[in-house]
Amino acid sequence: MTTTTDLVSYEDALASYDPVMGLEVHVELGTATKMFCGCSTSLGADPNTQTCPVCLGLPGALPVVNATGVESAIKIGLALNCEIAEWCRFARKNYFYPDMPKNFQTSQYDEPIAFNGYLDVQLEDGETFRVEIERAHMEEDTGKSTHVGGATGRIHGASHSLLDYNRAGIPLIEIVTKPIVGAGERAPEVARAYVRELRELIRALGVSEARMEMGQMRCDVNLSLMPKGSDKFGTRSETKNVNSLRSVERAARFEIQRHAAVLGDGGTIVQETRHFHEDTGSTTSGRVKEEAEDYRYFPEPDLVPVAPSREWVEELRAGLPELPLVRRNRLREEWGISATDMQAILNAGALDPIVATIDAGADAASARKWWMGELARSANESGTSLDELAITPQQVARVTELVASGDLNDKLARQVIEGVLAGEGTPDEVVDKRGLKVVSDEGALGAAVDEAIAGNPGVADKIRGGKVAAAGALVGAVMKATRGRADAARVKELILQKLGVSEG
């Protein structure tokens, strides 16, 4: 087995070979019930309590197709610029599935509901790369196996396994790309960008939360290498169930280096499934990969074909939301920011919070400033995502309103946000409890300025002598005396006015 020490450098691998990728993404649909029965899909139930004769495959039980699942599949297909089949059907995929009680998976084989599409994805530098889609088909998820007694959590070395069939039968859409060629050294970046764009699209459609860390969306990374100048694909490996954007990129990069090392040593690539390891960024062998014929597909006899009318398809097409790439480009133009700035916003998961803050009344620049600054820092420190912070876009918009009105300065606003995040109440409640409102009373400010001048006669003389920059020291003294609650610009004006000096 090739290990991390056997790899060739990424640059050397790309000097000799061109990578070819295929990405298979499974999306768990957010339906209330399973794909072929009425069992609940809600999370957190006790093991094996959300099952019935249909999803347990008991004799005589007959499945019925989930209409919302079909509708979601059509929406996904349309958003991926696919053709929608006028007639398609399900098939039985036969294989030894210890976590599928029927011992076959109801899927689609040669007649998918959506096919022949594409998705344009944007890379870090703003370049657009088109990924062609082979198919998007409907199927059901398997149950969950928990291997007990081993050191790795895998079946090897375990003393026994526990099976939970609650997830068996949950609707899935599998989206399969055509071979991705021509990406060259950027292939891992393309893989990451594609899965990210697909996740955003799925969320925009409202058909799934697509949370990779919860298994609602997972990617199989197929990779092979072609010698430079060749047009013949090499033998592929398939890294299964990769569950983060970063890991998709790392898995593709590792496999490029591993394949190149094996081929460079005169070896041959085994067509197999592989496991990705987050801690090392490496993959290890799973099992020899089957071909389609090994699954012994045959049409599902218990389900009628699916034949969506063209009227229904066009109605769904007309109802599609603005797609993520179009939306981002529109917002980037409206906000007057660069592709790099927008990419940073995306990477931080800040786009939707920023838009919601603007919708709540904030200006675009202020919304970006707080979400990408103070709030991003808080999220990083707490190890959470922005949307998990204990502050709403409406509350952030209120903070920006208080700053715009002069009731807060930036320093005080940061304290208000800190208080909201700490659970001290709304922005206005935090301002009242902490006494954070800007001191705007001219009498109070004037008294603080007089005190600062009297306490710093040398500085005052310098200012009278024309060194206006020295006023910063007196401004600092006033800010200290008011605990940062004074308007610094107004304080400077008062200092110069009282010392008989003009700004110019």
Short mmCIF file of C-alpha atoms in Angstrom, two decimals:
data_model
loop_
_atom_site.label_atom_id
_atom_site.label_comp_id
_atom_site.label_asym_id
_atom_site.label_seq_id
_atom_site.Cartn_x
_atom_site.Cartn_y
_atom_site.Cartn_z
CA MET A 1 0.00 0.00 0.00
CA THR A 2 1.27 3.47 -0.88
CA THR A 3 1.65 5.69 2.17
CA THR A 4 2.35 9.36 2.59
CA THR A 5 6.09 8.66 2.44
CA ASP A 6 5.77 7.07 -1.02
CA LEU A 7 4.30 10.10 -2.76
CA VAL A 8 5.96 12.07 -5.53
CA SER A 9 5.75 15.84 -5.33
CA TYR A 10 2.62 17.42 -6.75
CA GLU A 11 4.68 19.37 -9.29
CA ASP A 12 6.45 16.22 -10.51
CA ALA A 13 3.13 14.37 -10.81
CA LEU A 14 1.67 17.15 -12.97
CA ALA A 15 4.82 17.31 -15.10
CA SER A 16 4.21 13.73 -16.30
CA TYR A 17 0.45 13.23 -16.09
CA ASP A 18 -2.88 14.94 -16.67
CA PRO A 19 -5.50 14.25 -13.98
CA VAL A 20 -9.00 13.06 -14.89
CA MET A 21 -11.69 13.35 -12.25
CA GLY A 22 -15.23 12.18 -11.80
CA LEU A 23 -17.25 13.42 -8.86
CA GLU A 24 -20.29 11.62 -7.48
CA VAL A 25 -22.23 13.65 -4.93
CA HIS A 26 -25.01 12.20 -2.81
CA VAL A 27 -27.53 14.71 -1.48
CA GLU A 28 -29.96 13.73 1.26
CA LEU A 29 -33.27 15.41 0.49
CA GLY A 30 -35.10 17.31 3.21
CA THR A 31 -38.42 15.52 2.81
CA ALA A 32 -40.61 14.79 5.84
CA THR A 33 -40.86 11.10 4.97
CA LYS A 34 -38.72 8.46 3.30
CA MET A 35 -38.48 7.85 -0.43
CA PHE A 36 -40.79 4.84 -0.65
CA CYS A 37 -42.74 4.81 2.63
CA GLY A 38 -44.28 7.12 5.22
CA CYS A 39 -41.62 6.76 7.92
CA SER A 40 -40.25 9.98 9.39
CA THR A 41 -36.82 11.28 8.35
CA SER A 42 -36.31 13.40 11.48
CA LEU A 43 -32.94 13.14 13.21
CA GLY A 44 -32.25 12.04 16.75
CA ALA A 45 -34.82 9.27 17.19
CA ASP A 46 -33.91 6.08 19.03
CA PRO A 47 -32.33 3.46 16.73
CA ASN A 48 -34.74 1.45 14.60
CA THR A 49 -37.84 3.36 15.69
CA GLN A 50 -38.48 5.02 12.30
CA THR A 51 -39.04 1.87 10.28
CA CYS A 52 -41.93 -0.03 8.73
CA PRO A 53 -42.48 -3.17 6.64
CA VAL A 54 -41.61 -1.26 3.44
CA CYS A 55 -38.20 0.13 4.47
CA LEU A 56 -37.41 -3.10 6.30
CA GLY A 57 -38.14 -5.07 3.13
CA LEU A 58 -40.66 -7.41 4.73
CA PRO A 59 -42.55 -9.83 2.45
CA GLY A 60 -45.62 -8.36 0.79
CA ALA A 61 -44.76 -4.73 1.55
CA LEU A 62 -45.15 -2.43 -1.46
CA PRO A 63 -43.30 0.86 -1.93
CA VAL A 64 -44.84 4.13 -3.12
CA VAL A 65 -42.71 6.95 -4.60
CA ASN A 66 -42.41 10.16 -2.58
CA ALA A 67 -43.82 12.94 -4.80
CA THR A 68 -41.78 15.65 -3.08
CA GLY A 69 -38.66 13.59 -3.71
CA VAL A 70 -39.45 13.48 -7.43
CA GLU A 71 -40.16 17.22 -7.47
CA SER A 72 -36.84 17.92 -5.71
CA ALA A 73 -35.00 15.75 -8.22
CA ILE A 74 -36.52 17.66 -11.13
CA LYS A 75 -35.62 21.02 -9.55
CA ILE A 76 -32.03 19.89 -9.09
CA GLY A 77 -31.88 18.64 -12.66
CA LEU A 78 -33.24 21.92 -14.04
CA ALA A 79 -30.83 23.99 -11.95
CA LEU A 80 -28.00 21.86 -13.34
CA ASN A 81 -29.13 22.62 -16.91
CA CYS A 82 -30.09 18.97 -17.43
CA GLU A 83 -32.67 17.43 -19.70
CA ILE A 84 -35.57 15.98 -17.73
CA ALA A 85 -36.70 12.52 -18.76
CA GLU A 86 -40.25 12.22 -20.05
CA TRP A 87 -40.31 8.67 -18.74
CA CYS A 88 -37.97 6.90 -16.35
CA ARG A 89 -38.10 4.09 -13.86
CA PHE A 90 -36.41 2.66 -10.81
CA ALA A 91 -34.13 -0.36 -10.68
CA ARG A 92 -32.90 -2.76 -8.03
CA LYS A 93 -29.17 -2.54 -7.37
CA ASN A 94 -28.26 -5.92 -5.93
CA TYR A 95 -25.33 -6.15 -3.59
CA PHE A 96 -24.55 -7.40 -0.12
CA TYR A 97 -25.67 -4.46 2.00
CA PRO A 98 -25.44 -5.29 5.72
CA ASP A 99 -27.02 -1.91 6.47
CA MET A 100 -29.86 -2.24 3.92
CA PRO A 101 -32.44 -4.73 5.20
CA LYS A 102 -33.84 -5.44 1.70
CA ASN A 103 -30.31 -6.44 0.62
CA PHE A 104 -30.75 -4.31 -2.50
CA GLN A 105 -30.97 -0.58 -3.08
CA THR A 106 -33.84 0.95 -5.02
CA SER A 107 -32.07 3.33 -7.39
CA GLN A 108 -32.07 4.35 -11.04
CA TYR A 109 -29.69 2.76 -13.52
CA ASP A 110 -29.92 3.41 -17.26
CA GLU A 111 -32.96 5.68 -17.05
CA PRO A 112 -32.18 8.61 -14.72
CA ILE A 113 -34.67 11.40 -14.20
CA ALA A 114 -32.13 14.09 -15.23
CA PHE A 115 -29.17 13.87 -17.58
CA ASN A 116 -26.74 15.77 -19.81
CA GLY A 117 -26.27 19.04 -17.93
CA TYR A 118 -23.53 21.31 -16.61
CA LEU A 119 -22.58 23.57 -13.73
CA ASP A 120 -20.31 26.59 -14.06
CA VAL A 121 -18.07 27.06 -11.03
CA GLN A 122 -15.88 29.99 -10.06
CA LEU A 123 -12.31 29.43 -8.88
CA GLU A 124 -10.43 31.52 -6.34
CA ASP A 125 -9.12 33.99 -8.94
CA GLY A 126 -12.54 34.49 -10.54
CA GLU A 127 -11.94 32.12 -13.48
CA THR A 128 -15.01 30.10 -14.45
CA PHE A 129 -14.71 26.37 -15.13
CA ARG A 130 -17.58 24.34 -16.62
CA VAL A 131 -18.21 20.91 -15.10
CA GLU A 132 -20.42 18.72 -17.28
CA ILE A 133 -23.07 16.58 -15.60
CA GLU A 134 -23.68 13.02 -16.75
CA ARG A 135 -26.82 12.37 -14.71
CA ALA A 136 -28.77 13.05 -11.54
CA HIS A 137 -30.84 10.13 -10.34
CA MET A 138 -33.10 9.21 -7.44
CA GLU A 139 -32.35 6.50 -4.93
CA GLU A 140 -32.55 5.70 -1.22
CA ASP A 141 -29.96 5.85 1.54
CA THR A 142 -28.70 2.88 3.51
CA GLY A 143 -28.86 2.43 7.26
CA LYS A 144 -26.03 3.19 9.65
CA SER A 145 -23.48 0.66 10.90
CA THR A 146 -21.62 1.29 14.15
CA HIS A 147 -18.58 -0.94 14.61
CA VAL A 148 -17.81 -1.54 18.28
CA GLY A 149 -14.61 -2.71 19.95
CA GLY A 150 -12.00 -1.67 17.41
CA ALA A 151 -9.54 1.20 17.55
CA THR A 152 -10.53 2.90 14.30
CA GLY A 153 -14.32 2.77 14.28
CA ARG A 154 -14.17 0.60 11.14
CA ILE A 155 -15.18 -3.03 10.86
CA HIS A 156 -11.59 -4.26 10.91
CA GLY A 157 -10.74 -5.18 14.49
CA ALA A 158 -14.27 -4.58 15.82
CA SER A 159 -15.85 -7.14 18.13
CA HIS A 160 -19.38 -6.56 16.86
CA SER A 161 -21.51 -4.14 14.83
CA LEU A 162 -24.77 -2.37 15.58
CA LEU A 163 -27.27 -1.51 12.83
CA ASP A 164 -29.70 1.40 12.85
CA TYR A 165 -32.23 1.31 10.01
CA ASN A 166 -33.77 4.73 10.69
CA ARG A 167 -31.81 6.22 7.79
CA ALA A 168 -32.53 3.32 5.43
CA GLY A 169 -34.87 4.63 2.75
CA ILE A 170 -34.21 8.37 3.18
CA PRO A 171 -34.39 10.02 -0.27
CA LEU A 172 -31.10 10.66 -2.03
CA ILE A 173 -30.18 12.35 -5.27
CA GLU A 174 -26.89 11.18 -6.73
CA ILE A 175 -25.29 13.70 -9.09
CA VAL A 176 -22.58 12.27 -11.34
CA THR A 177 -20.23 14.37 -13.46
CA LYS A 178 -18.83 13.44 -16.81
CA PRO A 179 -15.03 12.97 -16.78
CA ILE A 180 -13.47 16.30 -15.80
CA VAL A 181 -10.44 16.91 -18.01
CA GLY A 182 -8.37 19.95 -18.75
CA ALA A 183 -8.15 21.25 -15.19
CA GLY A 184 -4.45 20.36 -14.92
CA GLU A 185 -2.78 21.46 -11.72
CA ARG A 186 -6.02 23.12 -10.62
CA ALA A 187 -7.96 19.83 -10.58
CA PRO A 188 -8.20 19.65 -6.75
CA GLU A 189 -9.32 23.29 -6.66
CA VAL A 190 -11.93 22.57 -9.34
CA ALA A 191 -13.21 19.63 -7.29
CA ARG A 192 -13.61 21.79 -4.21
CA ALA A 193 -15.20 24.66 -6.14
CA TYR A 194 -17.67 22.29 -7.82
CA VAL A 195 -18.83 20.71 -4.57
CA ARG A 196 -19.10 24.15 -2.94
CA GLU A 197 -21.14 25.52 -5.85
CA LEU A 198 -23.34 22.43 -5.85
CA ARG A 199 -23.93 22.80 -2.11
CA GLU A 200 -24.94 26.44 -2.55
CA LEU A 201 -27.27 25.51 -5.41
CA ILE A 202 -28.94 22.74 -3.38
CA ARG A 203 -29.48 25.14 -0.49
CA ALA A 204 -30.85 27.85 -2.79
CA LEU A 205 -33.40 25.37 -4.13
CA GLY A 206 -34.51 24.58 -0.58
CA VAL A 207 -34.44 20.82 -1.16
CA SER A 208 -31.79 20.04 1.47
CA GLU A 209 -29.66 21.78 4.07
CA ALA A 210 -26.72 19.95 2.43
CA ARG A 211 -24.67 19.97 5.63
CA MET A 212 -21.64 17.88 4.82
CA GLU A 213 -20.58 17.50 8.45
CA MET A 214 -23.94 15.83 9.15
CA GLY A 215 -23.75 13.49 6.16
CA GLN A 216 -26.54 15.30 4.28
CA MET A 217 -24.15 15.75 1.37
CA ARG A 218 -21.09 13.65 0.65
CA CYS A 219 -18.76 13.26 -2.27
CA ASP A 220 -17.00 10.30 -3.89
CA VAL A 221 -13.83 11.45 -5.65
CA ASN A 222 -12.91 9.34 -8.68
CA LEU A 223 -9.45 10.01 -10.04
CA SER A 224 -7.12 8.64 -12.70
CA LEU A 225 -4.04 9.91 -14.53
CA MET A 226 -3.24 10.09 -18.24
CA PRO A 227 0.38 10.31 -19.42
CA LYS A 228 1.08 13.68 -21.01
CA GLY A 229 0.07 13.61 -24.67
CA SER A 230 -2.24 10.60 -24.24
CA ASP A 231 -6.02 10.63 -24.62
CA LYS A 232 -6.59 7.27 -22.93
CA PHE A 233 -7.91 7.40 -19.39
CA GLY A 234 -6.01 5.51 -16.73
CA THR A 235 -7.45 3.14 -14.10
CA ARG A 236 -9.43 5.08 -11.52
CA SER A 237 -9.68 4.95 -7.77
CA GLU A 238 -12.76 6.10 -5.87
CA THR A 239 -12.34 7.83 -2.53
CA LYS A 240 -15.69 7.35 -0.79
CA ASN A 241 -17.87 9.59 1.36
CA VAL A 242 -15.64 12.64 1.65
CA ASN A 243 -17.54 15.06 3.88
CA SER A 244 -15.96 18.51 3.70
CA LEU A 245 -14.88 20.92 0.97
CA ARG A 246 -11.30 20.94 2.24
CA SER A 247 -11.20 17.15 2.29
CA VAL A 248 -12.47 16.92 -1.30
CA GLU A 249 -9.53 19.05 -2.41
CA ARG A 250 -7.02 17.17 -0.24
CA ALA A 251 -8.29 13.75 -1.38
CA ALA A 252 -7.92 14.69 -5.07
CA ARG A 253 -4.44 16.08 -4.50
CA PHE A 254 -3.29 13.04 -2.52
CA GLU A 255 -4.58 10.60 -5.12
CA ILE A 256 -2.79 12.49 -7.91
CA GLN A 257 0.47 12.14 -6.01
CA ARG A 258 -0.20 8.50 -5.08
CA HIS A 259 -1.14 7.44 -8.61
CA ALA A 260 1.93 9.17 -10.01
CA ALA A 261 4.15 7.38 -7.48
CA VAL A 262 2.71 3.96 -8.32
CA LEU A 263 2.92 4.51 -12.07
CA GLY A 264 6.39 6.05 -11.82
CA ASP A 265 7.63 2.91 -10.04
CA GLY A 266 6.28 0.74 -12.85
CA GLY A 267 3.26 -0.41 -10.84
CA THR A 268 -0.40 -0.56 -11.83
CA ILE A 269 -3.37 1.19 -10.26
CA VAL A 270 -6.00 -1.09 -8.76
CA GLN A 271 -9.60 -0.07 -9.39
CA GLU A 272 -10.85 0.14 -5.83
CA THR A 273 -12.68 2.22 -3.29
CA ARG A 274 -10.55 4.08 -0.76
CA HIS A 275 -11.08 5.77 2.59
CA PHE A 276 -9.98 9.34 3.28
CA HIS A 277 -8.33 10.14 6.62
CA GLU A 278 -8.86 13.68 7.90
CA ASP A 279 -5.92 13.59 10.31
CA THR A 280 -3.27 12.81 7.67
CA GLY A 281 -4.96 13.93 4.46
CA SER A 282 -4.21 10.48 3.03
CA THR A 283 -6.29 7.60 1.65
CA THR A 284 -6.15 3.88 2.29
CA SER A 285 -7.53 0.93 0.38
CA GLY A 286 -11.10 -0.19 0.99
CA ARG A 287 -12.28 -2.87 -1.42
CA VAL A 288 -11.95 -3.74 -5.09
CA LYS A 289 -14.46 -1.66 -7.02
CA GLU A 290 -17.32 -3.38 -8.79
CA GLU A 291 -18.43 -2.59 -12.31
CA ALA A 292 -22.08 -1.81 -13.02
CA GLU A 293 -22.77 -5.34 -14.24
CA ASP A 294 -21.62 -6.73 -10.89
CA TYR A 295 -24.66 -5.15 -9.26
CA ARG A 296 -27.06 -7.17 -11.42
CA TYR A 297 -29.45 -4.26 -11.98
CA PHE A 298 -32.96 -5.04 -13.10
CA PRO A 299 -36.12 -2.90 -13.30
CA GLU A 300 -37.95 -2.52 -9.97
CA PRO A 301 -41.17 -4.53 -10.43
CA ASP A 302 -43.06 -2.93 -7.53
CA LEU A 303 -42.88 0.69 -8.72
CA VAL A 304 -44.59 2.28 -11.70
CA PRO A 305 -42.46 4.43 -14.05
CA VAL A 306 -42.12 8.14 -13.34
CA ALA A 307 -43.40 10.28 -16.22
CA PRO A 308 -43.40 13.99 -15.28
CA SER A 309 -45.58 16.03 -17.60
CA ARG A 310 -43.87 18.78 -19.60
CA GLU A 311 -46.30 21.30 -18.08
CA TRP A 312 -45.19 20.36 -14.58
CA VAL A 313 -41.52 20.51 -15.53
CA GLU A 314 -41.93 23.98 -17.04
CA GLU A 315 -43.88 25.13 -14.00
CA LEU A 316 -40.98 24.00 -11.78
CA ARG A 317 -38.48 25.67 -14.11
CA ALA A 318 -40.37 28.96 -13.85
CA GLY A 319 -40.29 28.73 -10.06
CA LEU A 320 -36.52 28.25 -9.72
CA PRO A 321 -34.81 30.86 -7.53
CA GLU A 322 -31.92 33.02 -8.67
CA LEU A 323 -29.01 30.59 -8.87
CA PRO A 324 -25.96 31.15 -6.63
CA LEU A 325 -23.41 32.16 -9.28
CA VAL A 326 -25.82 34.64 -10.88
CA ARG A 327 -26.71 36.01 -7.46
CA ARG A 328 -23.07 36.42 -6.39
CA ASN A 329 -22.14 38.22 -9.58
CA ARG A 330 -25.12 40.56 -9.17
CA LEU A 331 -24.26 41.32 -5.56
CA ARG A 332 -20.58 41.82 -6.37
CA GLU A 333 -21.56 44.46 -8.91
CA GLU A 334 -24.03 46.12 -6.56
CA TRP A 335 -21.51 46.22 -3.72
CA GLY A 336 -18.59 47.27 -5.91
CA ILE A 337 -16.21 44.62 -4.60
CA SER A 338 -13.64 42.42 -6.30
CA ALA A 339 -13.89 38.70 -7.08
CA THR A 340 -11.29 38.13 -4.36
CA ASP A 341 -13.40 40.00 -1.80
CA MET A 342 -16.46 37.95 -2.75
CA GLN A 343 -14.45 34.75 -2.47
CA ALA A 344 -13.36 35.73 1.04
CA ILE A 345 -17.00 36.33 1.97
CA LEU A 346 -17.94 32.90 0.61
CA ASN A 347 -15.07 31.18 2.39
CA ALA A 348 -16.19 32.75 5.66
CA GLY A 349 -19.82 31.65 5.14
CA ALA A 350 -20.82 35.30 5.44
CA LEU A 351 -22.82 35.89 2.25
CA ASP A 352 -26.28 35.07 3.56
CA PRO A 353 -25.79 36.86 6.92
CA ILE A 354 -24.56 39.96 5.08
CA VAL A 355 -27.52 39.94 2.69
CA ALA A 356 -29.94 39.45 5.59
CA THR A 357 -28.31 42.34 7.47
CA ILE A 358 -28.70 44.59 4.43
CA ASP A 359 -32.34 43.49 4.10
CA ALA A 360 -32.78 44.53 7.76
CA GLY A 361 -31.69 48.07 6.94
CA ALA A 362 -27.89 48.22 7.07
CA ASP A 363 -25.79 49.57 4.23
CA ALA A 364 -23.70 47.01 2.35
CA ALA A 365 -20.30 48.31 3.48
CA SER A 366 -21.25 48.27 7.17
CA ALA A 367 -22.80 44.80 6.94
CA ARG A 368 -19.65 43.42 5.32
CA LYS A 369 -17.43 45.20 7.81
CA TRP A 370 -19.02 43.67 10.91
CA TRP A 371 -19.57 40.14 9.59
CA MET A 372 -16.11 39.88 8.05
CA GLY A 373 -14.41 41.63 10.96
CA GLU A 374 -15.60 41.39 14.56
CA LEU A 375 -18.06 38.55 14.00
CA ALA A 376 -15.70 36.44 11.88
CA ARG A 377 -13.09 36.82 14.62
CA SER A 378 -15.60 35.70 17.27
CA ALA A 379 -16.59 32.69 15.18
CA ASN A 380 -12.96 31.67 14.71
CA GLU A 381 -12.21 32.01 18.42
CA SER A 382 -15.24 29.94 19.41
CA GLY A 383 -14.75 27.36 16.66
CA THR A 384 -18.25 27.90 15.27
CA SER A 385 -19.68 29.07 11.97
CA LEU A 386 -21.09 32.57 11.54
CA ASP A 387 -24.67 31.32 11.36
CA GLU A 388 -24.24 29.62 14.73
CA LEU A 389 -23.28 32.83 16.55
CA ALA A 390 -25.79 34.11 19.10
CA ILE A 391 -26.55 37.24 17.12
CA THR A 392 -29.03 37.83 14.31
CA PRO A 393 -28.64 39.89 11.14
CA GLN A 394 -31.37 42.16 12.50
CA GLN A 395 -29.30 42.82 15.62
CA VAL A 396 -26.19 43.54 13.54
CA ALA A 397 -28.25 45.96 11.46
CA ARG A 398 -29.37 47.70 14.68
CA VAL A 399 -25.71 48.09 15.72
CA THR A 400 -24.91 49.72 12.36
CA GLU A 401 -27.91 52.03 12.85
CA LEU A 402 -26.63 53.11 16.28
CA VAL A 403 -23.20 53.82 14.77
CA ALA A 404 -24.69 55.80 11.88
CA SER A 405 -26.78 57.91 14.26
CA GLY A 406 -23.75 58.77 16.36
CA ASP A 407 -25.00 56.93 19.45
CA LEU A 408 -22.06 54.51 19.18
CA ASN A 409 -18.56 54.68 17.79
CA ASP A 410 -16.76 51.61 16.44
CA LYS A 411 -15.10 50.83 19.75
CA LEU A 412 -18.37 50.93 21.64
CA ALA A 413 -20.11 48.97 18.87
CA ARG A 414 -17.61 46.16 19.35
CA GLN A 415 -18.51 46.07 23.04
CA VAL A 416 -22.21 45.97 22.16
CA ILE A 417 -21.65 43.00 19.84
CA GLU A 418 -19.61 41.32 22.56
CA GLY A 419 -22.52 41.78 24.97
CA VAL A 420 -25.11 40.42 22.54
CA LEU A 421 -22.92 37.36 21.87
CA ALA A 422 -22.60 36.86 25.64
CA GLY A 423 -26.38 36.71 25.98
CA GLU A 424 -26.85 40.10 27.66
CA GLY A 425 -29.80 41.03 25.48
CA THR A 426 -30.51 43.11 22.39
CA PRO A 427 -28.09 45.82 21.23
CA ASP A 428 -30.20 48.50 22.91
CA GLU A 429 -30.36 46.52 26.16
CA VAL A 430 -26.57 46.04 26.14
CA VAL A 431 -26.05 49.76 25.53
CA ASP A 432 -28.26 50.58 28.54
CA LYS A 433 -26.83 47.93 30.87
CA ARG A 434 -23.21 48.77 30.10
CA GLY A 435 -23.72 52.50 29.72
CA LEU A 436 -22.10 52.54 26.29
CA LYS A 437 -23.85 55.41 24.52
CA VAL A 438 -21.53 58.05 23.05
CA VAL A 439 -21.17 61.18 25.19
CA SER A 440 -22.67 63.84 22.93
CA ASP A 441 -23.60 66.47 25.51
CA GLU A 442 -21.56 69.55 24.56
CA GLY A 443 -21.28 70.66 28.19
CA ALA A 444 -19.87 67.32 29.34
CA LEU A 445 -17.51 67.14 26.37
CA GLY A 446 -16.37 70.73 26.88
CA ALA A 447 -15.59 70.04 30.54
CA ALA A 448 -13.57 66.93 29.60
CA VAL A 449 -11.64 68.92 26.98
CA ASP A 450 -10.90 71.73 29.48
CA GLU A 451 -9.61 69.14 31.92
CA ALA A 452 -7.37 67.55 29.30
CA ILE A 453 -5.90 70.93 28.27
CA ALA A 454 -5.28 71.92 31.87
CA GLY A 455 -3.61 68.60 32.60
CA ASN A 456 -1.32 68.77 29.57
CA PRO A 457 -0.07 72.38 29.25
CA GLY A 458 3.01 71.41 27.25
CA VAL A 459 0.92 69.67 24.62
CA ALA A 460 -1.48 72.60 24.51
CA ASP A 461 1.42 75.01 23.87
CA LYS A 462 2.64 72.84 20.97
CA ILE A 463 -0.81 72.98 19.41
CA ARG A 464 -0.97 76.75 19.84
CA GLY A 465 2.44 76.88 18.15
CA GLY A 466 1.02 75.23 15.03
CA LYS A 467 1.65 71.52 15.72
CA VAL A 468 -1.95 70.44 15.17
CA ALA A 469 -0.98 66.76 15.10
CA ALA A 470 -0.21 66.98 18.81
CA ALA A 471 -3.96 67.28 19.41
CA GLY A 472 -4.08 63.47 19.22
CA ALA A 473 -2.62 63.26 22.72
CA LEU A 474 -5.39 65.45 24.14
CA VAL A 475 -8.04 63.52 22.19
CA GLY A 476 -6.68 60.36 23.78
CA ALA A 477 -6.89 61.91 27.24
CA VAL A 478 -10.54 62.84 26.67
CA MET A 479 -11.37 59.38 25.32
CA LYS A 480 -9.76 57.82 28.39
CA ALA A 481 -11.71 60.11 30.70
CA THR A 482 -14.99 59.22 28.97
CA ARG A 483 -14.14 55.50 28.75
CA GLY A 484 -14.12 55.67 24.97
CA ARG A 485 -17.64 57.09 24.81
CA ALA A 486 -16.81 60.45 23.22
CA ASP A 487 -16.99 61.33 19.53
CA ALA A 488 -13.29 61.65 18.72
CA ALA A 489 -13.83 63.94 15.74
CA ARG A 490 -15.98 66.34 17.80
CA VAL A 491 -13.44 66.25 20.64
CA LYS A 492 -10.66 67.33 18.28
CA GLU A 493 -12.81 70.16 16.96
CA LEU A 494 -13.43 71.40 20.52
CA ILE A 495 -9.73 71.19 21.43
CA LEU A 496 -8.66 73.29 18.44
CA GLN A 497 -11.53 75.71 19.00
CA LYS A 498 -10.63 76.26 22.67
CA LEU A 499 -6.92 76.75 21.79
CA GLY A 500 -7.74 79.15 18.98
CA VAL A 501 -6.20 77.00 16.26
CA SER A 502 -7.75 76.14 12.88
CA GLU A 503 -7.56 72.64 11.34
CA GLY A 504 -5.93 73.96 8.18
#
